[in-house]
Coordinates of C-alpha atoms (C1' of nucleotides) in Angstrom, one line a residue:
Chain A
M1057 CA 7.3 16.7 0.9
Q1058 CA 8.4 13.7 1.6
L1059 CA 7.1 10.8 4.2
N1060 CA 8.6 12.2 7.1
K1061 CA 8.2 16.4 7.6
L1062 CA 4.3 14.8 6.5
I1063 CA 4.5 12.7 9.8
A1064 CA 6.5 14.7 11.8
F1065 CA 4.2 17.1 10.4
H1066 CA 0.7 15.4 12.2
K1067 CA 1.8 14.4 15.2
T1068 CA 3.5 17.5 15.9
V1069 CA 0.0 18.7 15.6
G1070 CA -1.7 15.5 17.2
D1071 CA -1.8 17.4 20.5
A1072 CA -4.1 19.8 22.4
T1073 CA -2.1 22.0 23.3
R1074 CA -0.6 23.1 20.3
I1075 CA -3.5 23.1 18.6
R1076 CA -5.0 26.0 21.1
I1077 CA -1.5 27.6 20.5
L1078 CA -2.3 28.2 16.5
S1079 CA -5.6 28.9 17.7
L1080 CA -4.9 31.7 19.2
L1081 CA -1.7 32.7 16.5
A1082 CA -4.1 32.6 14.2
A1083 CA -5.6 35.5 15.6
G1084 CA -2.5 37.6 15.6
P1085 CA 1.6 37.2 16.7
K1086 CA 1.7 36.4 20.2
N1087 CA 5.0 36.2 22.3
G1088 CA 5.8 33.5 24.9
Q1089 CA 4.8 35.1 27.9
A1090 CA 1.4 36.0 26.5
L1091 CA 0.2 32.7 24.9
A1092 CA 2.4 31.7 29.3
G1093 CA -0.4 33.6 30.7
I1094 CA -4.0 32.0 28.2
L1095 CA -3.1 28.9 29.1
S1096 CA -1.8 28.9 32.2
L1097 CA 0.9 27.1 30.9
S1098 CA 5.1 27.5 31.9
P1099 CA 7.0 29.7 29.6
P1100 CA 9.5 26.4 29.0
T1101 CA 6.1 24.6 28.5
I1102 CA 5.5 27.2 25.6
S1103 CA 8.6 26.9 24.4
H1104 CA 9.5 22.9 24.2
H1105 CA 6.1 23.4 21.8
L1106 CA 7.2 26.5 19.5
A1107 CA 9.9 24.2 18.5
K1108 CA 8.3 22.1 17.5
L1109 CA 6.2 24.2 15.7
K1110 CA 9.2 25.6 14.5
E1111 CA 11.0 22.6 13.2
I1112 CA 8.5 22.4 10.3
N1113 CA 8.2 26.0 9.8
L1114 CA 3.9 26.2 10.8
V1115 CA 5.6 28.9 13.0
T1116 CA 8.2 32.0 13.0
D1117 CA 9.2 34.4 15.3
R1118 CA 10.2 37.5 14.5
R1119 CA 12.0 40.0 17.9
N1120 CA 11.0 42.7 18.5
K1121 CA 13.2 44.7 21.5
N1122 CA 13.5 42.2 23.7
T1123 CA 9.7 40.1 23.0
I1124 CA 9.8 37.7 20.2
Y1125 CA 6.6 37.5 18.7
F1126 CA 5.5 34.1 16.9
H1127 CA 4.0 33.9 13.0
L1128 CA 1.2 31.0 12.3
N1129 CA 2.6 30.5 8.6
E1130 CA -0.8 29.8 7.2
S1131 CA 0.2 28.0 4.5
V1132 CA 2.6 25.8 5.8
L1133 CA -0.9 24.7 7.7
H1134 CA -3.1 24.7 4.3
Q1135 CA 0.2 22.9 2.7
Y1136 CA 0.9 19.7 4.9
S1137 CA -3.0 19.4 5.2
Q1138 CA -3.4 18.7 1.7
S1139 CA -0.3 16.3 1.7
L1140 CA -1.9 13.2 3.8
P1141 CA -4.7 12.4 1.5
K1142 CA -2.3 13.1 -1.7
L1143 CA -0.2 10.5 -0.3
I1144 CA -1.5 7.8 0.7
I1145 CA -4.2 7.3 -2.2
G1146 CA -2.5 9.4 -4.9
K1147 CA -5.2 12.4 -5.1
D1148 CA -6.5 15.0 -3.3
N1149 CA -10.7 15.7 -3.8
P1150 CA -12.9 12.7 -2.8
M1151 CA -14.2 11.5 -7.1
T1152 CA -18.1 11.8 -7.4
M1153 CA -19.9 9.2 -8.2
D1154 CA -20.2 9.6 -11.7
N1155 CA -16.4 10.4 -12.3
S1156 CA -15.5 7.3 -12.4
L1157 CA -18.3 6.2 -14.5
Q1158 CA -16.0 6.1 -17.8
L1159 CA -17.5 6.1 -20.3
E1160 CA -17.7 1.8 -21.1
H1161 CA -20.2 2.8 -17.8
R1162 CA -22.0 5.2 -20.0
K1163 CA -22.5 2.8 -22.6
I1164 CA -24.2 -0.1 -20.5
V1165 CA -26.3 2.1 -18.8
D1166 CA -27.8 4.1 -21.7
N1167 CA -28.4 0.3 -22.6
F1168 CA -30.1 -1.4 -19.6
F1169 CA -32.2 1.7 -19.1
S1170 CA -34.8 4.1 -21.1
D1171 CA -36.4 6.7 -20.1
G1172 CA -35.0 6.2 -15.4
M1173 CA -36.1 2.4 -15.8
L1174 CA -34.2 0.0 -15.4
K1175 CA -35.0 -2.5 -18.4
T1176 CA -33.5 -5.8 -17.4
I1177 CA -31.9 -6.9 -14.8
P1178 CA -28.0 -7.6 -16.8
A1179 CA -26.8 -10.8 -17.2
Q1180 CA -23.2 -11.0 -17.1
R1181 CA -21.6 -9.6 -13.9
K1182 CA -20.2 -6.9 -14.3
K1183 CA -22.7 -5.1 -15.8
K1184 CA -25.4 -5.5 -13.4
M1185 CA -23.0 -4.7 -10.9
I1186 CA -22.8 -1.3 -12.8
V1187 CA -26.3 -0.8 -13.4
L1188 CA -26.5 -1.6 -9.4
Y1189 CA -23.7 0.5 -8.7
H1190 CA -25.8 3.4 -11.2
M1191 CA -29.2 2.8 -9.4
A1192 CA -27.8 3.6 -5.6
A1193 CA -25.8 6.6 -6.4
G1194 CA -28.9 8.1 -5.3
L1195 CA -28.6 7.3 -1.7
K1196 CA -26.7 8.9 0.6
M1197 CA -22.8 7.4 1.9
G1198 CA -23.8 7.4 6.2
R1199 CA -27.5 8.0 5.9
K1200 CA -29.8 5.1 7.4
Y1201 CA -32.4 3.2 5.3
T1202 CA -35.4 1.4 6.4
E1203 CA -36.7 -1.5 4.2
K1204 CA -39.7 0.3 3.3
E1205 CA -37.9 3.7 2.4
I1206 CA -35.8 1.0 -0.2
N1207 CA -38.7 -0.7 -1.2
D1208 CA -39.8 2.4 -2.6
Y1209 CA -36.7 4.0 -3.6
I1210 CA -36.1 1.0 -5.7
T1211 CA -39.5 1.3 -7.6
Q1212 CA -38.3 4.3 -9.0
F1213 CA -36.2 2.0 -10.8
H1214 CA -37.8 -1.4 -11.3
P1215 CA -41.3 -2.6 -10.1
D1216 CA -39.2 -5.3 -8.0
Y1217 CA -37.7 -3.4 -5.6
A1218 CA -37.6 -6.9 -3.2
T1219 CA -35.0 -8.6 -5.5
I1220 CA -33.0 -5.7 -6.3
R1221 CA -32.8 -4.5 -2.7
R1222 CA -31.2 -8.1 -2.2
E1223 CA -29.4 -7.4 -5.4
F1224 CA -28.2 -4.4 -3.1
I1225 CA -26.6 -6.5 -0.1
V1226 CA -25.5 -9.9 -2.0
S1227 CA -23.5 -7.3 -4.1
R1228 CA -22.6 -6.0 -0.9
I1229 CA -22.7 -2.4 -2.4
M1230 CA -25.7 -2.4 1.4
H1231 CA -25.7 -4.0 3.9
R1232 CA -28.2 -4.8 6.6
E1233 CA -28.0 -4.9 10.7
N1234 CA -32.0 -5.4 11.9
A1235 CA -33.8 -3.8 8.8
I1236 CA -31.6 -0.8 8.9
Y1237 CA -30.3 -0.5 5.3
E1238 CA -27.4 1.3 4.4
L1239 CA -24.8 1.9 1.8
N1240 CA -20.8 0.0 2.2
P1241 CA -18.4 2.3 2.2
R1242 CA -17.1 3.4 -1.7
E1243 CA -14.1 2.6 -1.6
L1244 CA -15.2 -1.1 -1.2
W1245 CA -17.4 -0.4 -4.7
D1246 CA -14.9 -0.3 -6.5
E1247 CA -12.7 -2.8 -6.0
I1248 CA -16.8 -5.0 -6.3
V1249 CA -16.5 -2.8 -10.3
E1250 CA -13.1 -3.6 -11.3
S1251 CA -13.2 -7.5 -10.5
Chain B
M201 CA -16.6 17.6 13.7
Q202 CA -15.5 18.2 17.6
L203 CA -11.6 19.3 18.5
N204 CA -10.7 16.1 20.4
K205 CA -12.2 13.9 17.3
L206 CA -9.7 16.1 15.2
I207 CA -6.5 16.0 17.0
A208 CA -7.3 12.3 17.8
F209 CA -7.4 11.6 14.4
H210 CA -3.7 13.9 13.6
K211 CA -2.2 11.8 16.5
T212 CA -3.4 8.9 15.2
V213 CA -1.7 9.4 10.8
G214 CA 1.2 10.5 13.1
D215 CA 2.9 7.6 13.0
A216 CA 4.8 6.0 10.2
T217 CA 3.4 2.2 11.5
R218 CA 0.1 3.7 10.4
I219 CA 0.6 5.4 7.3
R220 CA 2.4 1.9 5.4
I221 CA -0.3 0.5 7.1
L222 CA -3.8 2.9 4.8
S223 CA -0.6 2.9 1.7
L224 CA -1.1 -1.3 1.8
L225 CA -4.9 -0.8 2.4
A226 CA -5.2 2.5 -0.2
A227 CA -4.3 -1.1 -2.9
G228 CA -6.8 -3.1 -1.7
P229 CA -8.6 -4.2 1.5
K230 CA -6.6 -6.6 3.3
N231 CA -6.3 -8.8 7.0
G232 CA -4.2 -8.4 9.7
Q233 CA -1.8 -11.3 9.1
A234 CA -0.6 -10.1 5.1
L235 CA -0.5 -7.0 7.0
A236 CA 2.2 -8.6 9.2
G237 CA 4.5 -10.6 6.8
I238 CA 4.8 -6.9 4.2
L239 CA 5.5 -4.9 7.3
S240 CA 8.1 -7.0 9.4
L241 CA 5.2 -7.4 12.7
S242 CA 4.2 -9.5 14.8
P243 CA 0.6 -9.5 14.7
P244 CA -0.5 -7.9 17.9
T245 CA 1.2 -4.9 16.9
I246 CA -1.1 -5.0 14.1
S247 CA -3.9 -5.7 15.2
H248 CA -3.5 -2.4 18.4
H249 CA -2.9 -0.1 15.3
L250 CA -5.8 -0.9 13.1
A251 CA -7.5 -0.5 16.2
K252 CA -6.9 2.8 16.5
L253 CA -7.2 2.9 12.9
K254 CA -11.1 1.7 13.7
E255 CA -11.1 4.1 16.2
I256 CA -11.6 7.5 14.9
N257 CA -13.2 5.0 11.1
L258 CA -9.9 5.2 8.8
V259 CA -10.3 1.6 9.1
T260 CA -13.7 -0.5 8.6
D261 CA -13.3 -5.1 8.9
R262 CA -15.4 -6.8 7.5
R263 CA -15.3 -11.0 8.2
N264 CA -15.0 -13.6 5.3
K265 CA -14.7 -17.3 6.3
N266 CA -11.7 -16.9 9.5
T267 CA -9.7 -14.1 7.4
I268 CA -11.1 -10.3 8.6
Y269 CA -10.8 -8.1 5.6
F270 CA -9.8 -4.6 6.9
H271 CA -10.7 -1.5 4.0
L272 CA -9.9 1.9 4.3
N273 CA -13.0 4.3 4.6
E274 CA -11.2 7.0 2.0
S275 CA -13.8 9.4 3.4
V276 CA -13.1 8.9 6.4
L277 CA -9.4 10.9 5.1
H278 CA -10.7 13.9 3.5
Q279 CA -12.8 14.8 6.0
Y280 CA -9.8 14.9 8.2
S281 CA -7.7 16.0 6.5
Q282 CA -9.7 19.2 5.7
S283 CA -11.0 19.6 9.2
L284 CA -7.5 21.6 10.8
P285 CA -7.3 24.4 8.6
K286 CA -11.1 25.4 9.0
L287 CA -10.3 25.0 12.7
I288 CA -7.3 26.9 12.9
I289 CA -7.8 29.9 10.6
G290 CA -11.6 29.5 10.1
K291 CA -11.0 27.9 7.0
D292 CA -10.2 25.2 4.4
N293 CA -8.4 27.2 1.7
P294 CA -6.2 29.5 1.3
M295 CA -8.2 32.3 1.3
T296 CA -10.7 32.3 -1.3
M297 CA -8.2 34.2 -3.8
D298 CA -5.9 30.8 -3.9
N299 CA -9.2 29.2 -5.2
S300 CA -8.4 30.2 -8.4
L301 CA -5.3 28.5 -8.8
Q302 CA -5.8 25.8 -11.2
L303 CA -3.7 23.1 -11.6
E304 CA -1.0 24.8 -13.5
H305 CA -1.0 27.3 -10.3
R306 CA -1.1 25.5 -8.0
K307 CA 2.6 23.2 -10.1
I308 CA 4.5 27.0 -10.2
V309 CA 3.2 27.5 -6.0
D310 CA 5.0 24.3 -5.2
N311 CA 8.0 24.8 -7.6
F312 CA 8.8 27.9 -6.1
F313 CA 7.7 27.2 -2.0
S314 CA 9.7 24.6 -0.3
D315 CA 7.8 24.1 3.4
G316 CA 6.1 27.5 2.7
M317 CA 9.0 29.9 2.2
L318 CA 10.2 31.2 -1.1
K319 CA 13.0 29.6 -2.6
T320 CA 13.7 32.2 -4.8
I321 CA 12.0 34.7 -7.4
P322 CA 11.5 34.2 -10.2
A323 CA 11.7 35.8 -13.7
Q324 CA 9.3 34.7 -16.2
R325 CA 7.0 37.8 -15.5
K326 CA 4.2 35.3 -14.6
K327 CA 4.8 33.3 -12.7
K328 CA 6.2 36.2 -10.2
M329 CA 2.9 37.2 -10.2
I330 CA 1.8 34.2 -9.7
V331 CA 4.2 33.9 -6.5
L332 CA 2.2 37.6 -5.3
Y333 CA -0.7 36.9 -5.6
H334 CA 0.1 33.9 -3.5
M335 CA 2.0 35.7 -0.7
A336 CA -0.9 38.4 -0.7
A337 CA -4.2 35.9 -0.2
G338 CA -2.5 36.3 3.5
L339 CA -3.4 40.1 3.9
K340 CA -6.9 41.2 4.3
M341 CA -8.5 42.7 1.8
G342 CA -9.7 46.1 3.0
R343 CA -6.7 46.4 5.8
K344 CA -3.8 49.2 5.8
Y345 CA -1.5 47.9 6.9
T346 CA 1.6 49.6 8.4
E347 CA 5.5 49.3 6.4
K348 CA 6.3 47.8 9.8
E349 CA 3.8 45.0 9.0
I350 CA 3.6 44.3 5.9
N351 CA 7.8 43.7 6.8
D352 CA 6.9 41.7 9.0
Y353 CA 3.9 39.7 7.4
I354 CA 6.6 39.1 4.1
T355 CA 9.6 37.6 6.3
Q356 CA 7.4 34.8 7.0
F357 CA 7.9 33.9 3.2
H358 CA 11.9 35.0 2.4
P359 CA 13.8 37.9 4.0
D360 CA 14.4 40.0 1.3
Y361 CA 11.2 41.9 2.1
A362 CA 12.3 45.0 0.4
T363 CA 12.4 43.6 -2.4
I364 CA 9.1 41.7 -1.9
R365 CA 7.3 45.1 -1.1
R366 CA 8.0 46.9 -3.8
E367 CA 6.9 44.2 -5.9
F368 CA 3.5 44.1 -4.1
I369 CA 3.5 47.4 -5.4
V370 CA 4.7 48.0 -8.8
S371 CA 2.5 45.1 -9.8
R372 CA -0.6 46.6 -8.4
I373 CA -1.3 43.9 -5.3
M374 CA -1.2 47.0 -3.2
H375 CA -1.2 50.2 -2.6
R376 CA 1.0 52.7 -0.4
E377 CA -0.8 56.1 0.4
N378 CA 1.1 58.1 3.6
A379 CA 3.5 54.9 4.0
I380 CA 0.4 52.4 4.6
Y381 CA -0.6 49.8 2.3
E382 CA -3.4 48.1 1.1
L383 CA -4.1 45.3 -1.5
N384 CA -6.5 46.7 -4.2
P385 CA -9.5 45.4 -5.3
R386 CA -9.8 41.7 -6.0
E387 CA -10.9 42.3 -10.2
L388 CA -7.7 44.4 -11.0
W389 CA -5.6 41.4 -9.4
D390 CA -7.6 38.9 -12.1
E391 CA -6.6 41.0 -14.8
I392 CA -3.1 41.8 -14.1
V393 CA -2.7 37.5 -13.7
E394 CA -4.7 36.2 -16.5
S395 CA -2.7 39.4 -18.7
Chain C
dC1435 C1' -17.2 -31.7 20.0
dT1436 C1' -13.3 -31.4 19.0
dT1437 C1' -9.3 -28.7 16.2
dC1438 C1' -7.8 -25.3 12.4
dT1439 C1' -7.0 -20.2 11.6
dA1440 C1' -7.0 -15.5 12.0
dA1441 C1' -7.5 -11.8 16.4
dT1442 C1' -7.6 -10.4 19.8
dT1443 C1' -6.2 -9.5 24.4
dA1444 C1' -2.6 -9.0 29.1
dG1445 C1' 1.3 -8.1 30.5
dA1446 C1' 6.3 -6.8 30.6
dT1447 C1' 9.7 -3.6 27.9
dT1448 C1' 11.4 0.3 26.6
dA1449 C1' 11.0 4.8 24.0
dC1450 C1' 9.1 8.7 24.1
dA1451 C1' 6.8 13.2 25.3
dA1452 C1' 4.9 17.0 28.5
dT1453 C1' 5.6 19.7 32.0
dC1454 C1' 7.9 21.5 36.3
dT1455 C1' 11.4 24.3 38.5
dA1456 C1' 16.5 25.8 38.1
dA1457 C1' 19.8 28.0 36.1
dT1458 C1' 21.5 29.8 32.0
dT1459 C1' 21.4 32.9 27.6
dA1460 C1' 20.5 36.9 24.9
dG1461 C1' 19.7 41.7 23.1
dA1462 C1' 17.9 46.2 25.5
dT1463 C1' 18.7 50.0 28.1
dA1464 C1' 20.2 52.5 31.6
Chain D
dT160 C1' 30.5 47.8 32.3
dA161 C1' 26.0 46.4 34.5
dT162 C1' 21.3 44.9 34.7
dC163 C1' 16.8 44.2 32.9
dT164 C1' 13.5 41.4 30.8
dA165 C1' 12.1 37.6 27.4
dA166 C1' 13.3 32.7 26.0
dT167 C1' 15.5 28.6 26.5
dT168 C1' 17.9 25.4 28.4
dA169 C1' 19.3 20.9 31.9
dG170 C1' 17.1 17.6 34.9
dA171 C1' 14.1 15.7 37.0
dT172 C1' 9.4 13.8 37.3
dT173 C1' 5.5 11.4 35.3
dG174 C1' 2.3 9.1 30.9
dT175 C1' 1.3 7.8 27.4
dA176 C1' 2.6 4.0 22.8
dA177 C1' 5.6 1.2 20.5
dT178 C1' 6.7 -3.4 20.5
dC179 C1' 7.3 -8.4 21.9
dT180 C1' 5.7 -12.9 23.8
dA181 C1' 1.9 -15.9 26.0
dA182 C1' -2.6 -16.5 26.7
dT183 C1' -7.5 -16.7 25.2
dT184 C1' -11.4 -15.6 22.8
dA185 C1' -14.1 -16.5 17.9
dG186 C1' -15.9 -18.8 13.9
dA187 C1' -15.2 -22.5 10.3
dA188 C1' -14.7 -26.9 9.5
dG189 C1' -13.9 -31.6 9.7

DNA sequence: CTTCTAATTAGATTACAATCTAATTAGATA
DNA sequence: TATCTAATTAGATTGTAATCTAATTAGAAG
């Protein structure tokens, strides 16, 4: 799947009329005039859109007597939909936080935690980051937390919630806005932990 | 995820320049001038594209001194990429059947299909089974099909519908009774493909 | 408070895309 | 062959979007 076709796919599909056509075809093949009627558009306009959809093989046509029926090609839809993340970041599945825990990370976590409690805050930057990362894994991306909620959450790992809460901010794992706390996007974390 | 945002996503991402920006940001955060330099575009043009990417939250920005670093938000990319098939055909995975496509199956399918069309019918039994299995995934379990419907359906993958229709029968993916075609129960398939 | 740097906004240009009406084509059927 | 139907092509109009230069803003740093 090369770049140009993938861009063409997204451009083609980034149009309300064409999305409506695809939705209609998903229910079964239809001919041009039927589509024109349902969508209140002229036959040439439908022809125009179908031509674009056919260009990328999202739609195929089959004639029966005088009428041409247009069919949705579902597998092309799936193929293209899955290709963009693959192209941009080299994979198609979001990895979960714990998937990124390599053996080394696991060791460090085992060393610094006992029965789930953080024994001491690591002095080494990298180890500290891994430990913070581990604790933050239980917070929900996109959720907003009050300061009290954060404090309560942190005390499940360590009594000194103030220090650790501060570390979450300075390490840029979280940010605070008007006393509301929230996780930063995942990709930012990676950059931090790798560094 | 509502329609308008999804269309906006595809429109936004259906542009070569923005794809290049996203690819660059996937390697790590960059500031505007860096992007302008790499892409040989003016800073206002970069600003324009980044504004569109920020509108749909694909990109976030964070200031450090005088420089603003732009970050890719991977999870948004995944979310949107998976939403289109869900919207159009009511699910995001190619059929329950295709869920069983392991990596190996995926590779074979990618090899034998190009833009949804079957390039050649595999000679190896196992590969042929996987390819047939893939094509049959768009048929509905329990539904009865006329021969013409089956022919029409198959031509979306390959012009030689007669051969493939016969393969469906001999492989026991489908059966025919009084010129009516119907899928065999799933559990029969598994046994066939694994064997 | 002035100056520097990076980013954005304003405004213009150019290219492309959605839609229409009118004309044309491709097959089917009589 | 003549005619009918559905689809496409031609050509015009209108709207949107990519890109540039020039002017402006937002912070940082002296």
